Short mmCIF file of C-alpha atoms and ligand atoms in Angstrom, two decimals:
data_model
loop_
_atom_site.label_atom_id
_atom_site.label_comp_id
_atom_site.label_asym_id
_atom_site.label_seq_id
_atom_site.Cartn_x
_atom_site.Cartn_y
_atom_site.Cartn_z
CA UNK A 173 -7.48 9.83 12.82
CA UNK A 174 -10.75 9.97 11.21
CA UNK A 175 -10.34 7.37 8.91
CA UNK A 176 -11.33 3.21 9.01
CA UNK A 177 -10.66 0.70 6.66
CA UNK A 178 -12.65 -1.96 6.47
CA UNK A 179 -10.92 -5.10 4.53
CA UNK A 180 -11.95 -9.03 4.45
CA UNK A 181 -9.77 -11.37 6.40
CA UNK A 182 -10.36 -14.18 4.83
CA UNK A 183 -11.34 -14.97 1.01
CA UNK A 184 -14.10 -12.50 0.44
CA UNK A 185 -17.77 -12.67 1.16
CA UNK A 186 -16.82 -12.00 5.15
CA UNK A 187 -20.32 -9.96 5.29
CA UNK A 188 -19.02 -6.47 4.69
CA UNK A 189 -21.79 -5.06 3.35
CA UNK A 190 -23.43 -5.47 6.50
CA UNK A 191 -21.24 -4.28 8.56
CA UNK A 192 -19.60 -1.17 6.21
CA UNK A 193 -23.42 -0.16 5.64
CA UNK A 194 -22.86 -0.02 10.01
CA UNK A 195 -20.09 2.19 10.33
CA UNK A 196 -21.33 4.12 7.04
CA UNK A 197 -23.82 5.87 9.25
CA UNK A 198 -21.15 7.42 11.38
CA UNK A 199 -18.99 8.80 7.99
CA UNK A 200 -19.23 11.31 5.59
CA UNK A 201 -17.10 9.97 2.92
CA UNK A 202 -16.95 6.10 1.46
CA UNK A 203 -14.32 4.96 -0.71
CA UNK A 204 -14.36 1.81 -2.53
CA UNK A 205 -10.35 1.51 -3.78
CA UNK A 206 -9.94 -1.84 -5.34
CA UNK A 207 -11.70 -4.55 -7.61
CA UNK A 208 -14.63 -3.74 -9.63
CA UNK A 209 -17.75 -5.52 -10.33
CA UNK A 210 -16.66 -8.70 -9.17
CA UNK A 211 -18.01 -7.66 -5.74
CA UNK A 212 -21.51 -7.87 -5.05
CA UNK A 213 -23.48 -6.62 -2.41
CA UNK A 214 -27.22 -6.34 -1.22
CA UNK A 215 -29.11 -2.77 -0.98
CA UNK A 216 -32.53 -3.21 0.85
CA UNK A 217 -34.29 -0.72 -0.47
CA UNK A 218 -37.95 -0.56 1.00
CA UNK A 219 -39.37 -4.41 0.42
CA UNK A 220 -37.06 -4.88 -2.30
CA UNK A 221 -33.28 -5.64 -2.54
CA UNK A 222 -30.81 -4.74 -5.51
CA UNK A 223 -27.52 -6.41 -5.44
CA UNK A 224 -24.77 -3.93 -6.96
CA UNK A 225 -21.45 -4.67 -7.63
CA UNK A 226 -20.43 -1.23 -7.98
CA UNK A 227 -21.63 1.38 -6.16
CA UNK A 228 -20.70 1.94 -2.32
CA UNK A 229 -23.80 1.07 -0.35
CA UNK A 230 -23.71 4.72 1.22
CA UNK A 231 -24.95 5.71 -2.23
CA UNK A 232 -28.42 5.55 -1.11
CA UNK A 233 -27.52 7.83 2.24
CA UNK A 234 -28.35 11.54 1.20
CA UNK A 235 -25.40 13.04 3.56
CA UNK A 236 -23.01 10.97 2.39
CA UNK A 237 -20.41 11.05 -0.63
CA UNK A 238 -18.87 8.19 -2.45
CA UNK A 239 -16.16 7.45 -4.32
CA UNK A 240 -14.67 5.14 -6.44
CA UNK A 241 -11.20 5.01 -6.45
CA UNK A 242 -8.12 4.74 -8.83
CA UNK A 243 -7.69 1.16 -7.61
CA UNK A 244 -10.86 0.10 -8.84
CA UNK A 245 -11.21 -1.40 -12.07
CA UNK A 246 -15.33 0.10 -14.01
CA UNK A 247 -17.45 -1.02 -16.08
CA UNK A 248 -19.10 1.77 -17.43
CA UNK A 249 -22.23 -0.38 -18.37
CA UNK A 250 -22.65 -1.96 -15.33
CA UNK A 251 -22.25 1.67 -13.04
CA UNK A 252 -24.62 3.40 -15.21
CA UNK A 253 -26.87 0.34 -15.38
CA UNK A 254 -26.88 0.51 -11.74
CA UNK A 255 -27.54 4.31 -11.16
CA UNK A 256 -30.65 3.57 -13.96
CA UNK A 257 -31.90 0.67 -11.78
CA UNK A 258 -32.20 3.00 -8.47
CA UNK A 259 -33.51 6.00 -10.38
CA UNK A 260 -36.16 3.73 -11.36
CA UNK A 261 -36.83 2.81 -7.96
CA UNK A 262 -37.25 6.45 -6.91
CA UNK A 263 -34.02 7.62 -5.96
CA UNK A 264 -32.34 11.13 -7.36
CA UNK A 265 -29.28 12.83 -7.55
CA UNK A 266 -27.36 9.70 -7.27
CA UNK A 267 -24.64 11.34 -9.51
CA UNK A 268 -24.05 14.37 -7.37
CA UNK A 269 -22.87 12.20 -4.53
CA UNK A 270 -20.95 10.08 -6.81
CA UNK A 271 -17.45 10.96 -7.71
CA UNK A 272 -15.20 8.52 -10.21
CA UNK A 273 -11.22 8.69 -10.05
CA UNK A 274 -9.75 9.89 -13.57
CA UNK A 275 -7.25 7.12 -12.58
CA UNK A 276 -9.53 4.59 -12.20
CA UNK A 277 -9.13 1.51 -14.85
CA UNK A 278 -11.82 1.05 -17.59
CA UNK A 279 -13.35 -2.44 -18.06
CA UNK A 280 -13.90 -3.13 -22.00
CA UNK A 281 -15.75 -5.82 -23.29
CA UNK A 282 -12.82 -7.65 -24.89
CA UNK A 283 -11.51 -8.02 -20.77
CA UNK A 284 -14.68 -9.55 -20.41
CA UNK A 285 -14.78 -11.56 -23.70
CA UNK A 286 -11.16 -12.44 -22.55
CA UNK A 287 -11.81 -13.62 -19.04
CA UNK A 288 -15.12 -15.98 -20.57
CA UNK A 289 -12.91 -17.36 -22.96
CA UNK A 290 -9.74 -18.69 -20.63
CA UNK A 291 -11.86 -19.48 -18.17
CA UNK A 292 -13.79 -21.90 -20.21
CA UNK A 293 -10.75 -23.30 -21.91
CA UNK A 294 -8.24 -24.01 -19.25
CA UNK A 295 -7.39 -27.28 -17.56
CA UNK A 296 -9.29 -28.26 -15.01
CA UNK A 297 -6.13 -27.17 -12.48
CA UNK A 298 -5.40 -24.22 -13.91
CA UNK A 299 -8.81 -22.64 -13.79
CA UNK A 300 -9.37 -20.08 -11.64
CA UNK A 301 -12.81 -19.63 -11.07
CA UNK A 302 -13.26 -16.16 -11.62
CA UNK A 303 -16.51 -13.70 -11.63
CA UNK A 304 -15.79 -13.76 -15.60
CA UNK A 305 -16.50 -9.81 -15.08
CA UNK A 306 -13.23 -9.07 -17.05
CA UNK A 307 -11.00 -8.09 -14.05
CA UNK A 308 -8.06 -10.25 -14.52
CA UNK A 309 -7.44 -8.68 -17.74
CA UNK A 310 -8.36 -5.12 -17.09
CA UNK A 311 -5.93 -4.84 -14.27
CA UNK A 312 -3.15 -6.47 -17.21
CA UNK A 313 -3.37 -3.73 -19.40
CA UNK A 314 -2.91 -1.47 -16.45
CA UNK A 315 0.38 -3.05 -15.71
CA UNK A 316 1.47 -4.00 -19.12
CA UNK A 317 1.15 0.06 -19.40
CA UNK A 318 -1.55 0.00 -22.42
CA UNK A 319 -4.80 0.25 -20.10
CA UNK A 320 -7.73 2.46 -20.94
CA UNK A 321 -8.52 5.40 -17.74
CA UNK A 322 -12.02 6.67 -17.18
CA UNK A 323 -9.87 9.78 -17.68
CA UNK A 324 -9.49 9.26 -21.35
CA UNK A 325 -13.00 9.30 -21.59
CA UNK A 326 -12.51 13.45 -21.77
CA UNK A 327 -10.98 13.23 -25.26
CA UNK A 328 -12.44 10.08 -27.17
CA UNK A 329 -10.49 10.22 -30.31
CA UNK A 330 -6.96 9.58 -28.61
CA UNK A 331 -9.03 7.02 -26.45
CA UNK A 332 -9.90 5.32 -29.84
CA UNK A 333 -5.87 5.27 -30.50
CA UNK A 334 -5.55 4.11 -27.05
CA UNK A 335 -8.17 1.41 -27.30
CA UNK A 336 -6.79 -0.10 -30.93
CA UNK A 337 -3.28 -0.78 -29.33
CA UNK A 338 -4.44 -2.75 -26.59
CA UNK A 339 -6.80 -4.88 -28.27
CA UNK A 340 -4.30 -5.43 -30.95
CA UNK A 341 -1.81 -6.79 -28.31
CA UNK A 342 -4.86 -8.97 -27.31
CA UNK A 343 -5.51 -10.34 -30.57
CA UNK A 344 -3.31 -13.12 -30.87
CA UNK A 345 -4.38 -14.93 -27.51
CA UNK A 346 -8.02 -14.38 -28.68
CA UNK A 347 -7.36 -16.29 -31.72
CA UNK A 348 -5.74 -18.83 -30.31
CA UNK A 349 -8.27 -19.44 -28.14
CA UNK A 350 -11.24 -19.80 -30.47
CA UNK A 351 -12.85 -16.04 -29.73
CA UNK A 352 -13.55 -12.72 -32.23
CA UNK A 353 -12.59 -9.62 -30.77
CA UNK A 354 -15.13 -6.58 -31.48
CA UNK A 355 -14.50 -4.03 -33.72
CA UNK A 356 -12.63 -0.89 -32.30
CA UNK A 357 -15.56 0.99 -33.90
CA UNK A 358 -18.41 -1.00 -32.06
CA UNK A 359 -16.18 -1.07 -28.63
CA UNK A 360 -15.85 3.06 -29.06
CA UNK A 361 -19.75 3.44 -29.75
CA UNK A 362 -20.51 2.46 -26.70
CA UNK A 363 -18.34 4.52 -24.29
CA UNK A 364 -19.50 7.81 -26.87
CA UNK A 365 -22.80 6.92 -25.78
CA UNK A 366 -21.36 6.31 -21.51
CA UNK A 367 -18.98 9.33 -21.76
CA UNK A 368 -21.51 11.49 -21.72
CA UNK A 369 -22.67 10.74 -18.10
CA UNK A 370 -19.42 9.27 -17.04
CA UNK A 371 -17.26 12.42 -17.37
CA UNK A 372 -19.50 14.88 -15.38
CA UNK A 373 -18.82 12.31 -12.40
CA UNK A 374 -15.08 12.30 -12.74
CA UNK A 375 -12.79 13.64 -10.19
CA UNK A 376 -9.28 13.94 -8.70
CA UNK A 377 -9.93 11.18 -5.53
CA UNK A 378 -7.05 11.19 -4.03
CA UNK A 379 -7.34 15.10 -3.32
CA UNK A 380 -11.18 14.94 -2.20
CA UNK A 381 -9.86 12.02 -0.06
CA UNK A 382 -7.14 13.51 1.79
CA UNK A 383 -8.84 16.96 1.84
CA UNK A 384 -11.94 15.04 3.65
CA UNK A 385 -9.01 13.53 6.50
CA UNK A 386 -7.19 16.99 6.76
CA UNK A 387 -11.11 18.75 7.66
CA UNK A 388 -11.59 16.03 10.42
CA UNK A 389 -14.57 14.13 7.81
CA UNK A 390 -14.60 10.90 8.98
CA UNK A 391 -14.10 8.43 6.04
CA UNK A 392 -14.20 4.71 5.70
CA UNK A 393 -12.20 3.13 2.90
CA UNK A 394 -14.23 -0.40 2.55
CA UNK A 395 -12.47 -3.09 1.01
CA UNK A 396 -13.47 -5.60 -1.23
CA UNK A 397 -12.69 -9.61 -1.49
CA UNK A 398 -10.59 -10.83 1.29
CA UNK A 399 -6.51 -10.78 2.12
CA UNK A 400 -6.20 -14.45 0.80
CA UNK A 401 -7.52 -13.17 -2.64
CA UNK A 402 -5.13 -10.17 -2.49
CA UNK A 403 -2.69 -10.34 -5.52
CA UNK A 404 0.47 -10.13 -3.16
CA UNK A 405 -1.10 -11.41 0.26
CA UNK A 406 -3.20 -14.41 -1.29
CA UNK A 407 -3.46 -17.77 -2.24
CA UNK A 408 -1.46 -16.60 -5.36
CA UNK A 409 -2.31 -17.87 -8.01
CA UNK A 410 -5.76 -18.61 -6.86
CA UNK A 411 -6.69 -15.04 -6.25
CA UNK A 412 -8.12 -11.84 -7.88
CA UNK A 413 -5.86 -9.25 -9.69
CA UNK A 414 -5.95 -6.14 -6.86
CA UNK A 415 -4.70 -5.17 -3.38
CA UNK A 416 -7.45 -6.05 -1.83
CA UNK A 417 -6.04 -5.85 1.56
CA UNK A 418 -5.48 -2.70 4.11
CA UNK A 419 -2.09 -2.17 1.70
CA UNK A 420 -4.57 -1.39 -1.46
CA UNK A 421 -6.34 1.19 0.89
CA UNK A 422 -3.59 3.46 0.68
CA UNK A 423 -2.35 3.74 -3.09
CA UNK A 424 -6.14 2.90 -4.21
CA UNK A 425 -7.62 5.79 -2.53
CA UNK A 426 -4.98 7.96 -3.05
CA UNK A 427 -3.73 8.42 -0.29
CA UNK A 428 -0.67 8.50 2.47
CA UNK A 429 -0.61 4.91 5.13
CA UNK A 430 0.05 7.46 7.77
CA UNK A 431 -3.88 8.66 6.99
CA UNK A 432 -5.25 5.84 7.79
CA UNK A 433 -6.34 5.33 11.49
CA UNK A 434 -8.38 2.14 12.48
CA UNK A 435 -8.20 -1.00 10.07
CA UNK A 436 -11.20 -3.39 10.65
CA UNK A 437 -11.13 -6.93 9.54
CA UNK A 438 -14.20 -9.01 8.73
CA UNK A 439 -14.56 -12.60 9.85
CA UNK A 440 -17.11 -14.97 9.56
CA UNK A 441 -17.20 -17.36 12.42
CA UNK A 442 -16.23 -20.44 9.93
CA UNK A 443 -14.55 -19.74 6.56
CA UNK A 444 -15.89 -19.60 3.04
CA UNK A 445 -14.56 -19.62 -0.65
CA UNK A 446 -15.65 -18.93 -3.85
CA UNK A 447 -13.77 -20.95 -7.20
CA UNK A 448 -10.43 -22.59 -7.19
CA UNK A 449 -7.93 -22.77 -5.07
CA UNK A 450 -6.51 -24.36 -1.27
CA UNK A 451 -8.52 -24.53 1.06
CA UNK A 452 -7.34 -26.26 4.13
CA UNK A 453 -10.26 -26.29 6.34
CA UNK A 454 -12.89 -27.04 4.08
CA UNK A 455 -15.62 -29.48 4.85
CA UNK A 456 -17.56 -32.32 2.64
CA UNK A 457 -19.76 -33.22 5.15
CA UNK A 458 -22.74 -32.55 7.20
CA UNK A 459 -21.55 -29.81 9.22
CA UNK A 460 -20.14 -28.03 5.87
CA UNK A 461 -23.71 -28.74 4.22
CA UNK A 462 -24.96 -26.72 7.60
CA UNK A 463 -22.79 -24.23 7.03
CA UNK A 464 -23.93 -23.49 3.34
CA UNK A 465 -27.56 -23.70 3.86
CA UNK A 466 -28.16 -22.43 7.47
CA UNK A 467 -25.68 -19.41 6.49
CA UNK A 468 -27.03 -19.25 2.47
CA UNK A 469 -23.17 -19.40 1.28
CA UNK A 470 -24.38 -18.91 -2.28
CA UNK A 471 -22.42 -16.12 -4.27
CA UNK A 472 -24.06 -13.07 -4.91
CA UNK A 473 -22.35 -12.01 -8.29
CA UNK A 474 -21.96 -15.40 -9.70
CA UNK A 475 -25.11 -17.93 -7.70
CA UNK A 476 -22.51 -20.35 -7.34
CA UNK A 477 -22.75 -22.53 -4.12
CA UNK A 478 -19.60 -20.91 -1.76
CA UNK A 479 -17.46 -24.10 -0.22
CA UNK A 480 -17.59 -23.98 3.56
CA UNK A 481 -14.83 -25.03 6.61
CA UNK A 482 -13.99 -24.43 10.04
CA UNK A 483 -12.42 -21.15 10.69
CA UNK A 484 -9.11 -20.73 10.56
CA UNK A 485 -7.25 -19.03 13.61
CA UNK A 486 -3.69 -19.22 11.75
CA UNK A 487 -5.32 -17.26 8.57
CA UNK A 488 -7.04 -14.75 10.75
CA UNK A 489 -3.36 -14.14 12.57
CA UNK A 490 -1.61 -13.99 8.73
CA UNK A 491 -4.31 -11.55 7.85
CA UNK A 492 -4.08 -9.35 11.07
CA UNK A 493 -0.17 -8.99 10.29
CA UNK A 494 -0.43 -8.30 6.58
CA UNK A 495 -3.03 -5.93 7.03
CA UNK A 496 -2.28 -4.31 11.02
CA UNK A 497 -6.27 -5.34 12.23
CA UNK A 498 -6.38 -2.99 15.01
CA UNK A 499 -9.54 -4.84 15.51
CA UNK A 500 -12.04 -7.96 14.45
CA UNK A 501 -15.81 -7.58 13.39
CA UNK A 502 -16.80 -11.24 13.47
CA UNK A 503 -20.40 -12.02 11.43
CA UNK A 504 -22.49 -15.00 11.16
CA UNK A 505 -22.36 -16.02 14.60
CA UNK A 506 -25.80 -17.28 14.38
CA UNK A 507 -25.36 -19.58 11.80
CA UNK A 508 -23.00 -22.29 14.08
CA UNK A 509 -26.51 -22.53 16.73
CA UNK A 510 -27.52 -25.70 16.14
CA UNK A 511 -24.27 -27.50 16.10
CA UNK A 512 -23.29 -30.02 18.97
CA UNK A 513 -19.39 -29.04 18.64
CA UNK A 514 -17.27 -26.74 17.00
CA UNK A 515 -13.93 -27.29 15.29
CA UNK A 516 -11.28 -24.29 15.14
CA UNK A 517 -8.24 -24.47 13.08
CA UNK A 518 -5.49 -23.33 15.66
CA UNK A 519 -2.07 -24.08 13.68
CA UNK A 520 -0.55 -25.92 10.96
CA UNK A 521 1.70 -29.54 10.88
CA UNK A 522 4.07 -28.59 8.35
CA UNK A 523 7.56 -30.73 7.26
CA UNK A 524 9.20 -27.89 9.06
CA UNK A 525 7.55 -28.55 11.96
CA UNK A 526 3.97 -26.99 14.02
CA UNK A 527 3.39 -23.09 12.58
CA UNK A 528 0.70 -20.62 14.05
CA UNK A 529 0.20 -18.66 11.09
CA UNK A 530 -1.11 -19.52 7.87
CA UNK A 531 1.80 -21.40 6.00
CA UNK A 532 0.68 -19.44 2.60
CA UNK A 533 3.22 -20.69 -0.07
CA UNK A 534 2.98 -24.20 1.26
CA UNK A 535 -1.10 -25.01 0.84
CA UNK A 536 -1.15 -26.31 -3.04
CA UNK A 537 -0.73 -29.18 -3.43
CA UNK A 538 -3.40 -30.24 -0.99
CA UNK A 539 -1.92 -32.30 1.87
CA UNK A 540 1.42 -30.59 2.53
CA UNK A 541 0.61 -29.32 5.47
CA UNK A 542 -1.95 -30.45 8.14
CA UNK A 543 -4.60 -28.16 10.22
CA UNK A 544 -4.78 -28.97 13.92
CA UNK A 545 -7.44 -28.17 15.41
CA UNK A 546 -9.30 -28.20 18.99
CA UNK A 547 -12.88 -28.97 19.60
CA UNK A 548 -15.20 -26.19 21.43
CA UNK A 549 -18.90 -27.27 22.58
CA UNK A 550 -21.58 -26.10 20.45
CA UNK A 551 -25.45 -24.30 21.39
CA UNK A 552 -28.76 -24.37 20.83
CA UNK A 553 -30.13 -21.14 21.39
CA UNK A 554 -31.08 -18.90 19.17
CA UNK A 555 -28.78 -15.36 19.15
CA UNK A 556 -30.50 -13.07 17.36
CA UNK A 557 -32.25 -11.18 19.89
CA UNK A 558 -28.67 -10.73 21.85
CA UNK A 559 -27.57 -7.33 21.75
CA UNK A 560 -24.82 -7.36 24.59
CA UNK A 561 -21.87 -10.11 24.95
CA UNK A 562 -22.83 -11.14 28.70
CA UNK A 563 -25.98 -12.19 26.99
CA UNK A 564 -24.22 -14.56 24.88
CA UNK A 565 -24.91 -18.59 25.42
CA UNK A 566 -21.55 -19.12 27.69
CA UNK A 567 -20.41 -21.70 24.79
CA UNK A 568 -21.20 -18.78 22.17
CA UNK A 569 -19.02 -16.29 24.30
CA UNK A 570 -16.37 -18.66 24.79
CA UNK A 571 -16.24 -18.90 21.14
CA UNK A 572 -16.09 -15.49 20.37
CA UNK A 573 -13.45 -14.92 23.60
CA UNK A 574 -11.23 -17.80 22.00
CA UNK A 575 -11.03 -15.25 18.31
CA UNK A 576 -10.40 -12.79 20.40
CA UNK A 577 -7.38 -14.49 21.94
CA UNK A 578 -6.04 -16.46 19.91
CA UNK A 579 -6.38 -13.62 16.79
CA UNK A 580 -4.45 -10.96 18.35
CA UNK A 581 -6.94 -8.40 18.11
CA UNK A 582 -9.91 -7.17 20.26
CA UNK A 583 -13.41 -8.10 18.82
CA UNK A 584 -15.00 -4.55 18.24
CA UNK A 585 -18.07 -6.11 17.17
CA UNK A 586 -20.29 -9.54 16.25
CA UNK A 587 -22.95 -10.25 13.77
CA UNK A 588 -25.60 -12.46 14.92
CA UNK A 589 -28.04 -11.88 12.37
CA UNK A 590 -28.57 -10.33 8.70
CA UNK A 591 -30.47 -7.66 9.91
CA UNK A 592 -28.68 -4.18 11.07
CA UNK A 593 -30.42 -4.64 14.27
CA UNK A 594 -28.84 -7.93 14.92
CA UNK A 595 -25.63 -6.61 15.73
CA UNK A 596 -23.46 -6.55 19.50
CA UNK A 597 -21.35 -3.35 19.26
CA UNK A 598 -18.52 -3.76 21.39
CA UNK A 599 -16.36 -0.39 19.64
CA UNK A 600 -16.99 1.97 17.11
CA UNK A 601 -13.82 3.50 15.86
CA UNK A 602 -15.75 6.46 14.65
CA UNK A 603 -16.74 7.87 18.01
CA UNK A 604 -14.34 5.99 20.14
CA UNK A 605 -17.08 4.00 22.07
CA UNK A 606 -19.74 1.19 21.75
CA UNK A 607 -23.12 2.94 19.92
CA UNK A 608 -25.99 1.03 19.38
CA UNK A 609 -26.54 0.32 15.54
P1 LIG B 799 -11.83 -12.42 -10.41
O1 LIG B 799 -11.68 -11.38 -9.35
O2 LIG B 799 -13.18 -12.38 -11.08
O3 LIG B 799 -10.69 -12.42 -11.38
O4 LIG B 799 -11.78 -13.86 -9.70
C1 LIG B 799 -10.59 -14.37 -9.08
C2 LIG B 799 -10.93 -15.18 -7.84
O5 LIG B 799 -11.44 -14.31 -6.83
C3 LIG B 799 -12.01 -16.24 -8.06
O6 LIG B 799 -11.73 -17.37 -7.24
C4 LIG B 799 -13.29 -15.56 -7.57
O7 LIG B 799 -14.26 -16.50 -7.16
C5 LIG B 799 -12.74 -14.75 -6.42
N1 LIG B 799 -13.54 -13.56 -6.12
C6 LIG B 799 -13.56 -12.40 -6.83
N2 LIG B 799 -14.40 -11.51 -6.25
C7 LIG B 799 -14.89 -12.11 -5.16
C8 LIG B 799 -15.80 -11.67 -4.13
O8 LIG B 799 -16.29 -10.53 -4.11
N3 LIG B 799 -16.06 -12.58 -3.14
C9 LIG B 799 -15.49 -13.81 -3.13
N4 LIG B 799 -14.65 -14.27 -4.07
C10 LIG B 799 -14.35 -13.41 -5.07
#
């Protein structure tokens, strides 16, 4: 099957972007089919680098087409704010290799205002810590039934009907908590004024997707977050508002599980989190300061420093059964040189006794359950320039042998450096065989 999903295995920021915009030269089709701008990733484009949160990186790749799918939650301003910032860098008909589901959710600025607002009011324990890009509350109209589609964009005076009813549901809790919701008028003005553009770009996904699968296209559904932020897979309720994981793949492109053929999950070689929530391997000491600065764990929506642990075998083996990883892309190899010994989280203590897999329900309140973990010797040598596993400092290959193992699933490739270069291909699910990146 000519199809690869590529979803985070742990709680976002796994270094996708690096390893989607990989694969993405081998496909003709990318789908992103949940979240919305809370993502972020980096485009290098010459000397300079734009971080978008919505477009698919293959955007910039003339052969290929992208898609946003009805899983996905847009902001109108911020897609057409990005398509302006890369026209303005040179690049054209953007919009012809863009195509938007008419399913897809619309972000309005009262899910923004919304999000600001309880975020900044709730107690300290209840906050969530979230990208404040409206998400949470997008993806509740959608199931309360009264969401606005980029669909109803093609006939904007029912949309003005549409958009009245949900922000009058909305305007109690925006009184209570101190806020002014806009005027349906001023709300409306603006999507006349996106509509335009927007509708031209507007398609039925879930047909161009499974059309592209049927003709033997090769297409690569690429996740955003991670499986522990997934609304039903996560740290729940310390987690983002979409399927996230492999699941999402399937009803947010629009498409059939039996499509799909190869699902890749991203690990880095420690773990990393963004805002609130458990987090049982997390470190408050040197080795986590290492982490953040040798491996820049800084968010790339929000700035905010990312917290930083060892990894965590029994959440890669929860994440490899919730999602079926047929295989492991492991980044940030590089960033562990330096240290004198490595600490992997290989099961859980738990009142019930020792569990291999992530005990999900039972890690808030901190301190319930206890990580064990087993100590593996550390290198010095820089890994960069490796390009083949055999070349691998022994301790570095033991390492990545011991995820291997212990995970469940092969290793089809490692990251040992940001660049695309800096990459040990092991198997590319796209031609069936290591290629060089
Ligand atoms: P929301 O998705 O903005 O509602 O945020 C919910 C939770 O998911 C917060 O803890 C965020 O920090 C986290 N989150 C959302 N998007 C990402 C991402 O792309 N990478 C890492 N964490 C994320």
């Amino acid at each position: 099957m000519s199809s690869v999903v590529i979803v985070g295995a742990q709680w976002g920021d796994e270094g996708k972007g690096k390893i989607v915009d990989i694969y993405m030269e081998f496909a003709d089709v990318v789908v992103r089919y949940a979240g919305g701008p809370n993502a972020g990733h980096t485009l290098v484009v010459g000397d300079e680098k734009i971080v978008v949160r919505l477009l698919p990186s293959g955007i910039l790749r003339r052969g290929t087409h992208c898609i946003l799918g009805q899983g996905m939650v847009i902001d109108t301003e911020v897609l057409l704010g990005e398509i302006d910032e890369l026209h303005r860098r040179g690049h054209e008909n953007l919009e012809q290799r863009l195509t938007l589901s008419d399913r897809a959710h619309l972000i309005l600025p009262y899910h923004v205002l919304i999000d600001t607002l309880r975020e900044g009011s709730a107690p300290a324990d209840k906050a969530l810590g979230t990208t404040k890009k409206g998400i949470g509350p997008a993806y509740e109209d959608k199931v309360k039934r009264v969401g606005v589609r980029c669909g109803d964009l093609r006939d904007l005076k029912a949309m003005a009907a549409r958009v009245a009813y949900a922000m009058q549901a909305w305007a109690p809790t925006v009184h209570a908590l101190g806020g002014e919701l806009p005027t349906v008028e001023a709300v409306m003005s603006k999507l006349e004024a996106h509509a335009a553009r927007i509708v031209p770009m507007l398609g039925h996904t879930s047909e161009l997707v499974d059309d592209a699968i049927k003709a033997g296209k090769r297409v690569l559904l690429e996740g955003a977050q991670g499986t522990l932020l997934d609304i039903d897979h996560g740290t729940y309720p310390f987690v983002t508002s979409s399927s996230a994981g492999a699941g999402g793949a399937s009803s947010g492109a629009g498409i059939g599980p039996n499509r799909i053929g190869t699902v890749i999950g991203i690990t880095k070689a420690y773990t990393t989190r963004v805002g609130s929530g458990p987090f049982p391997t997390e470190l408050d000491d040197s080795d986590g300061k290492h982490l953040r600065e040798v491996g820049a764990e800084f968010g790339s929506v929000t700035g905010r420093p990312r917290r930083t642990g060892w990894l965590d075998l029994p959440g890669l083996r929860y994440a490899s059964r919730v999602n079926g990883i047929d295989g492991l892309a492991v980044t940030k190899l590089d960033v562990l040189t330096g240290m004198d010994r490595i600490r992997v989280c290989i099961a859980y203590d738990t009142p019930e006794g020792r569990v291999s897999s992530l005990p999900i329900d039972d890690l808030d309140p901190p301190g319930k359950v206890t990580p064990v973990y087993v100590e593996m010797p550390g290198w010095k040598e820089r890994l960069e320039g490796v390009r083949v596993l055999d070349d691998l400092p022994a301790n570095a290959r033991a390492y990545v042998r011991f995820i291997e193992e212990q995970a469940g699933a092969p290793v089809y490739l490692v990251s040992v450096g940001p660049r695309r270069s800096e990459t040990i291909m092991l198997h590319n699910p796209f031609v069936g065989r290591a290629a060089a990146p």
